[in-house]
CSV table of C-alpha atoms in Angstrom, one decimal:
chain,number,residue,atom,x,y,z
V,1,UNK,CA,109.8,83.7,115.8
V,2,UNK,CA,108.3,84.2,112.2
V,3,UNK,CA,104.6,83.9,111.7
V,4,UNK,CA,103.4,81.7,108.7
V,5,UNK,CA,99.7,82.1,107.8
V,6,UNK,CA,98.6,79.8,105.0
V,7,UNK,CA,96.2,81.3,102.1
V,8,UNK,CA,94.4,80.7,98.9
V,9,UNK,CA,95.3,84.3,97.5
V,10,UNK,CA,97.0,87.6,97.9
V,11,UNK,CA,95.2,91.3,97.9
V,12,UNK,CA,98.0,93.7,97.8
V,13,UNK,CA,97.7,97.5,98.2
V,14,UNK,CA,100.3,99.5,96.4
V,15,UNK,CA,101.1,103.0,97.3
V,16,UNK,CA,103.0,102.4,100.7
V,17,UNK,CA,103.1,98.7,100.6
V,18,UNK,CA,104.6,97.9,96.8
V,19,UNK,CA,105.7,101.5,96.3
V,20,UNK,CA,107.2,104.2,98.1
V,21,UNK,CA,105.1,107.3,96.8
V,22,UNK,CA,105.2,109.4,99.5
V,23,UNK,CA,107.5,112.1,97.9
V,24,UNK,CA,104.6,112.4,95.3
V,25,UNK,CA,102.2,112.8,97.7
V,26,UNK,CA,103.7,114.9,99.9
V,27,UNK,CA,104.4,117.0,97.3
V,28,UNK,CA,101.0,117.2,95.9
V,29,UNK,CA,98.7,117.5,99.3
V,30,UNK,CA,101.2,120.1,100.6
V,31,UNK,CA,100.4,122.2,98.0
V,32,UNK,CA,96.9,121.4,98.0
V,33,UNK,CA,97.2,121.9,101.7
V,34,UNK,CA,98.3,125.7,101.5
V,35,UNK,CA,95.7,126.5,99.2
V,36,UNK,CA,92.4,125.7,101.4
V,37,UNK,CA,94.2,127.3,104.2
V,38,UNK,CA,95.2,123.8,106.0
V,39,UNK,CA,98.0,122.7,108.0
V,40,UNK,CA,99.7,120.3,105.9
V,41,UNK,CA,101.2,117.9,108.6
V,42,UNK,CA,97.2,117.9,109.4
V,43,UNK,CA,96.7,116.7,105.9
V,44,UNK,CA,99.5,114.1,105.3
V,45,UNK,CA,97.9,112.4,108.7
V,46,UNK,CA,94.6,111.5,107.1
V,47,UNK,CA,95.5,110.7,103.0
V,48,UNK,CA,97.3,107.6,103.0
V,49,UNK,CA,95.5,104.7,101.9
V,50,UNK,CA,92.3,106.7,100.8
V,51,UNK,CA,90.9,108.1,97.6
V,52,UNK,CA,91.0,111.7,97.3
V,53,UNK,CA,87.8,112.9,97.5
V,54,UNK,CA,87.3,111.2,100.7
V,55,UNK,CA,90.5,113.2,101.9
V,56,UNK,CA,88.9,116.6,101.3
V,57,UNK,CA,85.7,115.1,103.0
V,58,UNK,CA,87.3,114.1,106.1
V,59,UNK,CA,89.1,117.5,106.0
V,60,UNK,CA,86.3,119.9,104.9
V,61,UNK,CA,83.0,118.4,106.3
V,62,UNK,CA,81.0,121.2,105.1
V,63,UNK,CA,82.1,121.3,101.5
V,64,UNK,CA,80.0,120.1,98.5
V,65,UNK,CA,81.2,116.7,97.1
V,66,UNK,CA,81.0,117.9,93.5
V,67,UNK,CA,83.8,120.2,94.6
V,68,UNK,CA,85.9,117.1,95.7
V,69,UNK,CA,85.3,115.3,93.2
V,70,UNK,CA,86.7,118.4,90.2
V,71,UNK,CA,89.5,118.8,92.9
V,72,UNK,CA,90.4,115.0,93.3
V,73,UNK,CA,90.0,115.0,89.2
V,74,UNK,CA,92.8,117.6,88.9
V,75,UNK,CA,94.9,116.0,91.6
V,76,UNK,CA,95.2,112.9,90.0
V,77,UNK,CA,96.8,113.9,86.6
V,78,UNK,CA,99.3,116.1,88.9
V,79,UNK,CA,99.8,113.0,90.8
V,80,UNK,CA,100.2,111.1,87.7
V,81,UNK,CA,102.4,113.5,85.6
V,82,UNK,CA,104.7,113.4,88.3
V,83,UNK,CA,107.3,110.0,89.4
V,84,UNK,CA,110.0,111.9,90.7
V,85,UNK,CA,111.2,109.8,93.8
V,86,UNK,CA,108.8,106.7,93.5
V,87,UNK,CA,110.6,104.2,93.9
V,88,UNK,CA,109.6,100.4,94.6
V,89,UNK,CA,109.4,99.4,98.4
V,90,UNK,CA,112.2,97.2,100.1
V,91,UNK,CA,111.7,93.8,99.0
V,92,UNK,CA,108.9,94.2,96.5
V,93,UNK,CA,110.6,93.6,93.0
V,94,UNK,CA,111.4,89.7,94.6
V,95,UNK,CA,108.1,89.5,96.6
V,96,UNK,CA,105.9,90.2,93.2
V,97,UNK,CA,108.3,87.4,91.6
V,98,UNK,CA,107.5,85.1,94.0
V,99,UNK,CA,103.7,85.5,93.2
V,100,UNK,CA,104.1,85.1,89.6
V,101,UNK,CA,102.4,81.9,89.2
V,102,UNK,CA,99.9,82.3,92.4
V,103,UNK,CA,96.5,84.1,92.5
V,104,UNK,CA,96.8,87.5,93.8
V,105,UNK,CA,95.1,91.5,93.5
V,106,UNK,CA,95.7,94.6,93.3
V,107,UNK,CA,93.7,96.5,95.7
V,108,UNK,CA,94.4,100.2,95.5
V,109,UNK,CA,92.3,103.2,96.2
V,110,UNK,CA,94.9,105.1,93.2
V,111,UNK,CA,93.3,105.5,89.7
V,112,UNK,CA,94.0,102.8,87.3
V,113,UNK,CA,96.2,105.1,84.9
V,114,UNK,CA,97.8,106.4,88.5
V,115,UNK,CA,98.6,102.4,89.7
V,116,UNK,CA,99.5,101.9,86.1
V,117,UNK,CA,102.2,104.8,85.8
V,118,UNK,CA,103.5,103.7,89.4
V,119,UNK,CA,104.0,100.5,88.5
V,120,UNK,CA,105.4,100.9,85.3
V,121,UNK,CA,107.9,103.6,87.3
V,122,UNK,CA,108.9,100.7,89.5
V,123,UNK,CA,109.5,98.4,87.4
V,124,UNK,CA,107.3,96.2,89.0
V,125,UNK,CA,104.8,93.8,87.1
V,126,UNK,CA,101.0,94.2,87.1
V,127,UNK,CA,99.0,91.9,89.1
V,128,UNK,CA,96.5,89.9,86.8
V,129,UNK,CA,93.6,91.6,88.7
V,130,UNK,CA,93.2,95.2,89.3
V,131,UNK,CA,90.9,96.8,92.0
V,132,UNK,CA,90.9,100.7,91.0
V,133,UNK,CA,89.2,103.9,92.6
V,134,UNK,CA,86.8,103.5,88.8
V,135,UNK,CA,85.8,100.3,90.6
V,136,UNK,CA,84.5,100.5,93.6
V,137,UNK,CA,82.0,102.9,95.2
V,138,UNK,CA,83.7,103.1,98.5
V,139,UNK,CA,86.8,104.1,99.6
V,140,UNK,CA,88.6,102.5,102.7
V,141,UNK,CA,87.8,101.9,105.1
V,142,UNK,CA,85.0,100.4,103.6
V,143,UNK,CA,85.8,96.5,102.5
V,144,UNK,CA,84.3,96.8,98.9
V,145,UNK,CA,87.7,96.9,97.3
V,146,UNK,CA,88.9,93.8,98.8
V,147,UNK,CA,85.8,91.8,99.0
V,148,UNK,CA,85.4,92.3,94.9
V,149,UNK,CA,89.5,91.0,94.6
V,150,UNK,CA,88.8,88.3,96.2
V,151,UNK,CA,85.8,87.5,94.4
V,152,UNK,CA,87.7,88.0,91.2
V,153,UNK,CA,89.9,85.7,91.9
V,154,UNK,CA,87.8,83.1,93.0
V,155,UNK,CA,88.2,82.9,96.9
V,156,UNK,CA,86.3,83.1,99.8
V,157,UNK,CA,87.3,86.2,102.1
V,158,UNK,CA,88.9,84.0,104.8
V,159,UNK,CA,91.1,82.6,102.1
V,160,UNK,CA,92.8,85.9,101.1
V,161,UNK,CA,95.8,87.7,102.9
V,162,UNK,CA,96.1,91.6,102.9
V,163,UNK,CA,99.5,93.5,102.6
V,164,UNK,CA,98.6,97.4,103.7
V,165,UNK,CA,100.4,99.8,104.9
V,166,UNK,CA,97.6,102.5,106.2
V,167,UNK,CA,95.1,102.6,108.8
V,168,UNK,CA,92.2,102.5,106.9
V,169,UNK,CA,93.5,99.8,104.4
V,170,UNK,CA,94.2,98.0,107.6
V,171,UNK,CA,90.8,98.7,108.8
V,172,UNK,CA,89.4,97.7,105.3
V,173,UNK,CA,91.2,94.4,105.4
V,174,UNK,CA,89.5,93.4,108.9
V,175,UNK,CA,86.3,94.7,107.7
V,176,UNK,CA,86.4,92.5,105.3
V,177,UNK,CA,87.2,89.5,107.5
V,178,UNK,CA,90.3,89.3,106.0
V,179,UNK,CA,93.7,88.6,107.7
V,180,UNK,CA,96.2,91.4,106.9
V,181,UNK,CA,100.2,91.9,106.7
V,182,UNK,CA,100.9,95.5,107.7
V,183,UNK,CA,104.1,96.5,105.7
V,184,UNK,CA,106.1,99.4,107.2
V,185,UNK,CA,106.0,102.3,110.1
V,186,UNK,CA,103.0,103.3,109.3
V,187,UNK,CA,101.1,99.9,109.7
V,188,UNK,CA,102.4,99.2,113.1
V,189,UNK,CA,100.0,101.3,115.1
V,190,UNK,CA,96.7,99.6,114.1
V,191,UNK,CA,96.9,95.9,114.9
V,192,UNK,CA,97.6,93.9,112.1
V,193,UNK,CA,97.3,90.0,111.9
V,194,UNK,CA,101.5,90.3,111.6
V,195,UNK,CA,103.6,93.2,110.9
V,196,UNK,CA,107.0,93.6,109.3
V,197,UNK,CA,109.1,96.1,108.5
V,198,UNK,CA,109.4,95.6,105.0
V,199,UNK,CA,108.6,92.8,102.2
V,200,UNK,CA,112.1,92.2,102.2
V,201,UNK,CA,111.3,89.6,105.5
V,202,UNK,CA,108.4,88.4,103.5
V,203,UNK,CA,108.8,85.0,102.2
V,204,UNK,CA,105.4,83.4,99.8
V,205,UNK,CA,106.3,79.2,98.5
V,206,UNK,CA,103.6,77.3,97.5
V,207,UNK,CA,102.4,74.4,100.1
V,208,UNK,CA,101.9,70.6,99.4
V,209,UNK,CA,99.1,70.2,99.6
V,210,UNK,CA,97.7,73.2,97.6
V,211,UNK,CA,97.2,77.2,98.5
V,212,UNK,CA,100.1,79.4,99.6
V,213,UNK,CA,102.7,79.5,102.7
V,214,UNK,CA,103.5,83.0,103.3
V,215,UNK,CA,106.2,83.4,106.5
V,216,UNK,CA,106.5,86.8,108.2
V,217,UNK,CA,109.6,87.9,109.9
């Protein structure tokens, strides 16, 4: 039976969710992995969904944030010099196409010039409002991100669905009373509002009587 939850506005993450990065990332943390002397399946547990330097914190407590910080730096332009393999999530070319005309965020813990060369690698269209790692001064978990989309666009919190694919976007979502469409494998495991496998069974029309329809499944 699909699930239809009626909203005001969309927040969407990307990496995960509108894009399939994870050869990128892989790629990148793997390497960055080997040289601090990690595991990388370790690693590739805990970065999905947050900003880099909060990575590195999570994975070397005791480590000076300055450090982080030059290393997350340096891991972005590697990130960003490199689209081999990202390609756009199932569904998301005819998902974004259905939001054309509807209020909706990106919300994406990625650099702007990162979410920009992502996107532009997809061929997949820019959301009118961006969310960046320059804007917030939190990574998820924390709810800043999403609370300032929403706001952007004009719309209470409890007006606004979240598509996420990771934990702590998931986590971020909630915290920020939100109701939230986990996209993927990954999303599964942490209780979203709904979850499906792709945005391929996602389905967004505009209701009657004003606001969105979006059916799930």
């Amino acid at each position: 039976m699909p699930t239809v939850l009626h909203a005001k506005a969309l927040l969407l993450d990307m990496d995960g969710t509108l894009v399939n990065s994870d050869a990128v990332v892989e790629r990148c943390w793997r390497r960055w992995a080997v040289r601090q002397g990690l595991e990388p399946a370790e690693v590739l547990r805990v970065v999905h969904g947050r900003q880099g330097h909060a990575t590195m914190a999570a994975l070397l407590p005791d480590r000076p944030m300055a450090v982080n910080f030059a290393e997350n730096a340096t891991m972005l332009a590697e990130e960003t010099a490199d689209t081999d393999g990202v390609v756009p999530v199932d569904g998301a070319p005819a998902f974004l196409a259905a939001l054309a005309r509807h209020p909706h965020a990106l919300v994406t813990s990625a650099s702007e010039e990162l979410a920009r060369t992502r996107m532009a690698a997809t061929a997949l269209p820019l959301p009118p409002v961006l969310v960046t790692a320059e804007r917030v001064s939190a990574s998820k978990p924390d709810p800043e991100g999403f609370l300032k989309g929403a706001a952007e666009l004009g719309f209470a919190p409890e007006d606004c669905v979240v598509f996420e694919d990771a934990e702590v976007g998931i986590a971020a979502a909630k915290a920020a009373g939100m109701r939230v469409v986990g996209v993927g494998p990954r999303a599964a495991a942490h209780a979203p509002t709904v979850h499906v496998a792709s945005l391929a069974a996602i389905r967004v029309e505009a209701a009657p009587e004003g606001g969105l329809v979006v059916t799930a499944g």
